[in-house]
mmCIF file of C-alpha atoms in Angstrom:
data_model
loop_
_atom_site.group_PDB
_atom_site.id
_atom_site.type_symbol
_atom_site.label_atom_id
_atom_site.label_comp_id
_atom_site.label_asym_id
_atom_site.label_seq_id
_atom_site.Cartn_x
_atom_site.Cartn_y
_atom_site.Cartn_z
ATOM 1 C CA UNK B 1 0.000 0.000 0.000
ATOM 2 C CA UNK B 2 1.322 3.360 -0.776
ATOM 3 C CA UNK B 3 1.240 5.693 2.248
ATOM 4 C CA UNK B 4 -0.207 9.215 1.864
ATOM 5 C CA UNK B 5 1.804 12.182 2.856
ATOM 6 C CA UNK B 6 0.728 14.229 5.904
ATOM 7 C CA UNK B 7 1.452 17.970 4.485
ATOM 8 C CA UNK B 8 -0.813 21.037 4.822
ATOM 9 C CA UNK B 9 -3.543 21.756 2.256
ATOM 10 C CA UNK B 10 -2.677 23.090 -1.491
ATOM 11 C CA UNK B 11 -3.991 26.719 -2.478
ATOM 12 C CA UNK B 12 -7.397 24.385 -3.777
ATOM 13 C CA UNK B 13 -7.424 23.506 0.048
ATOM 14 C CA UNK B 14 -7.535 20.039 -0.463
ATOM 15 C CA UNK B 15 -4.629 18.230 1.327
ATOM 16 C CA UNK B 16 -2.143 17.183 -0.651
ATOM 17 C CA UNK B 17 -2.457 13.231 -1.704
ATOM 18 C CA UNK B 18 -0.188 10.847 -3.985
ATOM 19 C CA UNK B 19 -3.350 10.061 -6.539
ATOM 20 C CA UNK B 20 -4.819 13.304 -7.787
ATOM 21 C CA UNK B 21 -4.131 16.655 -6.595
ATOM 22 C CA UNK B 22 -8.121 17.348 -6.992
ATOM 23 C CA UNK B 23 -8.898 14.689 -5.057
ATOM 24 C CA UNK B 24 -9.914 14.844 -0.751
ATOM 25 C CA UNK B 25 -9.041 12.239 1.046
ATOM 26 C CA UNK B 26 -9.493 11.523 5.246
ATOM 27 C CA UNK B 27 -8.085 9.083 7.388
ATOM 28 C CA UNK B 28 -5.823 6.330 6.169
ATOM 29 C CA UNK B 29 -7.578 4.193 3.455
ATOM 30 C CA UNK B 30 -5.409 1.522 2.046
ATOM 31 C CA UNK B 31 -5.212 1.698 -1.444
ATOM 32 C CA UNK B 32 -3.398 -0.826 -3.644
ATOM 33 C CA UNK B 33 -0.634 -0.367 -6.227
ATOM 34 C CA UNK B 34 -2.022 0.591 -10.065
ATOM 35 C CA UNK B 35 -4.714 1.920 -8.664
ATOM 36 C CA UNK B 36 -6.173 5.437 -10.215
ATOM 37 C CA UNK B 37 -8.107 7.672 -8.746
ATOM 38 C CA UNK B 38 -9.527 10.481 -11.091
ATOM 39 C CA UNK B 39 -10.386 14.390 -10.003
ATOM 40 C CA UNK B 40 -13.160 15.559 -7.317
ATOM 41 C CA UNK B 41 -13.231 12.226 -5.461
ATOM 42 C CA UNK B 42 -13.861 12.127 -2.003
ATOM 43 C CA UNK B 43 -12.150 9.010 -0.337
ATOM 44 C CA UNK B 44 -12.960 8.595 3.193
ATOM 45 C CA UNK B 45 -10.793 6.046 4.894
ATOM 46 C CA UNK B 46 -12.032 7.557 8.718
ATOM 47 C CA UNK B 47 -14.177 4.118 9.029
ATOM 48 C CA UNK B 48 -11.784 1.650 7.588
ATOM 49 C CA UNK B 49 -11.097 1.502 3.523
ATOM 50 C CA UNK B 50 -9.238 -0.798 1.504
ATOM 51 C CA UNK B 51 -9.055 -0.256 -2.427
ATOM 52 C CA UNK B 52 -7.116 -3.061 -3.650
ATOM 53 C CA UNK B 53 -5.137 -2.904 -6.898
ATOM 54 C CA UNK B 54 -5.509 -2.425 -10.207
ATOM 55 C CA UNK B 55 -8.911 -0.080 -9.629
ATOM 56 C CA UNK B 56 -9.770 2.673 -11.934
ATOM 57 C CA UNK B 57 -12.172 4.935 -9.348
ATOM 58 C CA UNK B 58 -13.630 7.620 -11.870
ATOM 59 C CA UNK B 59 -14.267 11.403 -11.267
ATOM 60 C CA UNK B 60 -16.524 12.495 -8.731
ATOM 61 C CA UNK B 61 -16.631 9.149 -6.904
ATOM 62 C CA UNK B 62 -17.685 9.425 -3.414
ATOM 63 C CA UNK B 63 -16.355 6.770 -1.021
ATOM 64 C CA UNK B 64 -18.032 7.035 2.420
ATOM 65 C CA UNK B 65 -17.181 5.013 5.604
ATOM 66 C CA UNK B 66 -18.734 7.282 7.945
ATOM 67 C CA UNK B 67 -22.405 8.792 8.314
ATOM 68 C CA UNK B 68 -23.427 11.539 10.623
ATOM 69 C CA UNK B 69 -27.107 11.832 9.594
ATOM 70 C CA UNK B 70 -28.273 10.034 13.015
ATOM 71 C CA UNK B 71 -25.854 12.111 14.633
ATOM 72 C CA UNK B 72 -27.865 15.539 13.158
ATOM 73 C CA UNK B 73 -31.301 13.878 13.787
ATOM 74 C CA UNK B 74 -30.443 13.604 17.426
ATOM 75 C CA UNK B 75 -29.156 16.851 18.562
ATOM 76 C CA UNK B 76 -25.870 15.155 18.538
ATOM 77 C CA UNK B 77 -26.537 12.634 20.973
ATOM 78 C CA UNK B 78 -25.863 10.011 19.145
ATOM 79 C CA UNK B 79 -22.157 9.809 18.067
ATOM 80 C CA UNK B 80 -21.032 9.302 14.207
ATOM 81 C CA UNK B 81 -21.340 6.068 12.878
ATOM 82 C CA UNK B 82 -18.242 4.630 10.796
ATOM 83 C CA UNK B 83 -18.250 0.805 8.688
ATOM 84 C CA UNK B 84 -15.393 -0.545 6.795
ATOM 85 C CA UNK B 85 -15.478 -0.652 3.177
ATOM 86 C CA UNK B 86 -13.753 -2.755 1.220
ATOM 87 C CA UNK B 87 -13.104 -2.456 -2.903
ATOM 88 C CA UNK B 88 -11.332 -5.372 -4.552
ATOM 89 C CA UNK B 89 -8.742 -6.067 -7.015
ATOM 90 C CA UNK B 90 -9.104 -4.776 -10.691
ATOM 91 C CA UNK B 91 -12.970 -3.143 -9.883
ATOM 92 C CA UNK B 92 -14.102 -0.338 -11.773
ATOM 93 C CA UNK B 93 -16.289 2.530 -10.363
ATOM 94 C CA UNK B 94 -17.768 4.953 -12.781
ATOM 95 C CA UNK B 95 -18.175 8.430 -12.737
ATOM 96 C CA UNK B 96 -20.370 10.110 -9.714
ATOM 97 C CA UNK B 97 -20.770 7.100 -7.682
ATOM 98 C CA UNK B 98 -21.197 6.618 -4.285
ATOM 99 C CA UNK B 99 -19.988 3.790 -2.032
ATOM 100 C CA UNK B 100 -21.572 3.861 1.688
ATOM 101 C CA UNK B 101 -20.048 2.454 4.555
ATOM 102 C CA UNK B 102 -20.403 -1.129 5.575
ATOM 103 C CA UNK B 103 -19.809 -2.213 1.748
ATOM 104 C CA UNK B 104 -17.688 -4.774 0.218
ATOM 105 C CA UNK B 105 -17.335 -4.372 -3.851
ATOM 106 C CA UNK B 106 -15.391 -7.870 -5.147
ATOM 107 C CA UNK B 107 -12.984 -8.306 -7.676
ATOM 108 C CA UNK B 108 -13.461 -7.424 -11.246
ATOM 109 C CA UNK B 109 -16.256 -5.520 -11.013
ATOM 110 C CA UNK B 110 -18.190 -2.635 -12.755
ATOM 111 C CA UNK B 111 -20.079 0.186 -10.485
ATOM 112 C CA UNK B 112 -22.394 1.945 -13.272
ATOM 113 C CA UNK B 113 -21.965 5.758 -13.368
ATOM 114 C CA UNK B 114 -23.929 7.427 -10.910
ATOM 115 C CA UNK B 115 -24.802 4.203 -9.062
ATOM 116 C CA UNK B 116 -25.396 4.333 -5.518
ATOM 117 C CA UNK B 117 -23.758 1.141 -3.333
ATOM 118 C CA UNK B 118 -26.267 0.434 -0.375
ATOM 119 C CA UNK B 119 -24.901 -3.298 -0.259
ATOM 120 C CA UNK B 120 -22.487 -6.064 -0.851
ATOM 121 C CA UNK B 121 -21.408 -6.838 -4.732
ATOM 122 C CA UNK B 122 -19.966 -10.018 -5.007
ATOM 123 C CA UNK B 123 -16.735 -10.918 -7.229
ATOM 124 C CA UNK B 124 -17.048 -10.433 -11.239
ATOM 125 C CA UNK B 125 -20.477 -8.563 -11.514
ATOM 126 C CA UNK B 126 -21.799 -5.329 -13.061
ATOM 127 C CA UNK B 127 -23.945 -3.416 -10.803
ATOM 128 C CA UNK B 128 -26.034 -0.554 -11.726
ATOM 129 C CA UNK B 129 -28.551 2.104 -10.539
ATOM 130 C CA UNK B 130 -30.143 3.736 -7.178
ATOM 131 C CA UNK B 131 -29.578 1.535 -5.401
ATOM 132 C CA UNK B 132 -27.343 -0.333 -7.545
ATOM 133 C CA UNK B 133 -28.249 -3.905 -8.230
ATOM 134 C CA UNK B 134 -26.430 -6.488 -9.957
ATOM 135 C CA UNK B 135 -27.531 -7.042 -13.407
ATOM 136 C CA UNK B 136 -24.439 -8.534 -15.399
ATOM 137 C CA UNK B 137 -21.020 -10.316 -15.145
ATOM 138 C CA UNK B 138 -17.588 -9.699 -15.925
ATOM 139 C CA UNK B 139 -15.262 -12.174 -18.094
ATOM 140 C CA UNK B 140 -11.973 -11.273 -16.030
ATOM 141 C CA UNK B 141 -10.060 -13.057 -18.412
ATOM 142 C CA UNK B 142 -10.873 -10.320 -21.324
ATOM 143 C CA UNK B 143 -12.906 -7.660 -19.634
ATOM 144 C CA UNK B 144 -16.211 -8.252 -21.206
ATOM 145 C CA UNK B 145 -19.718 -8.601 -20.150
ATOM 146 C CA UNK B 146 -23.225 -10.335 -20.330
ATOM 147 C CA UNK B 147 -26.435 -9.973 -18.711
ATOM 148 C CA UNK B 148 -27.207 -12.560 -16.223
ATOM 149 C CA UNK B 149 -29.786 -14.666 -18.007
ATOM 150 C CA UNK B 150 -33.120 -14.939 -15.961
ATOM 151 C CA UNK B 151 -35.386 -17.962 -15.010
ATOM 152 C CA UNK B 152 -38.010 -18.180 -17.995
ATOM 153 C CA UNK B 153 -41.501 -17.618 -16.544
ATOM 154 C CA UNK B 154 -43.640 -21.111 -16.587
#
């Protein structure tokens, strides 16, 4: 994992990271070697985060392992909540997406653009929407895909 440097904020204001210099990034996500991470991306590694390698994480993705909403509700009784998330090895995430904490995205998948991940995606699949649902696979061994075929009614 490449470690990110701890130096004050750029004249943007966003602290300086090894990825993309118009990228924000908070705590100390893990993030695997190869991996790109395009411009206005919020990666928030406060509640655990580990991108592994290989990932192409497109502009305006927002990674989220915290949530403060119950905290607001509450008059701030109730502290933040944080969940790990985990992103596998060679997993796309298109542009505008958003990944909320307590998620696991496998290997070799696709996140749609604009898709919203609520839950789990297991290894090799194509999820898309709000929320985003699986509705394809990936052929790891040459990058395409196929719809999952569906029971035929009787």
């Amino acid at each position: 994992m490449i470690p990110l440097p701890r130096e004050s904020a750029n004249a943007t204001g966003v602290p300086p990271n090894s990825y993309n210099p118009l990228a924000w990034f908070v705590g100390e996500p893990e993030i695997g070697p190869g991996t790109w991470i395009g411009p206005y991306c919020l990666i928030d590694g406060s509640g655990g985060l580990t991108i592994g390698q290989g990932c192409d994480i497109s502009a305006g993705v927002h990674i989220y392992t915290h949530s403060s909403a119950r905290r607001c509700v509450s008059d701030r009784r109730v502290p933040i909540e944080r969940a790990p998330v985990r992103i596998g090895d060679s997993t796309f995430l298109g542009a505008n997406a958003v990944v909320l904490m307590g998620t696991t995205i496998g290997n070799h998948c696709i996140v749609g653009a604009g898709s919203v991940v609520t839950s789990d995606i297991p290894d090799n699949c194509v999820a898309v929407g709000v929320p985003a649902r699986v509705v394809g696979c990936v052929d790891p061994t040459d990058g395409s895909t196929y719809t999952q075929m569906k029971e035929p009614h009787p």
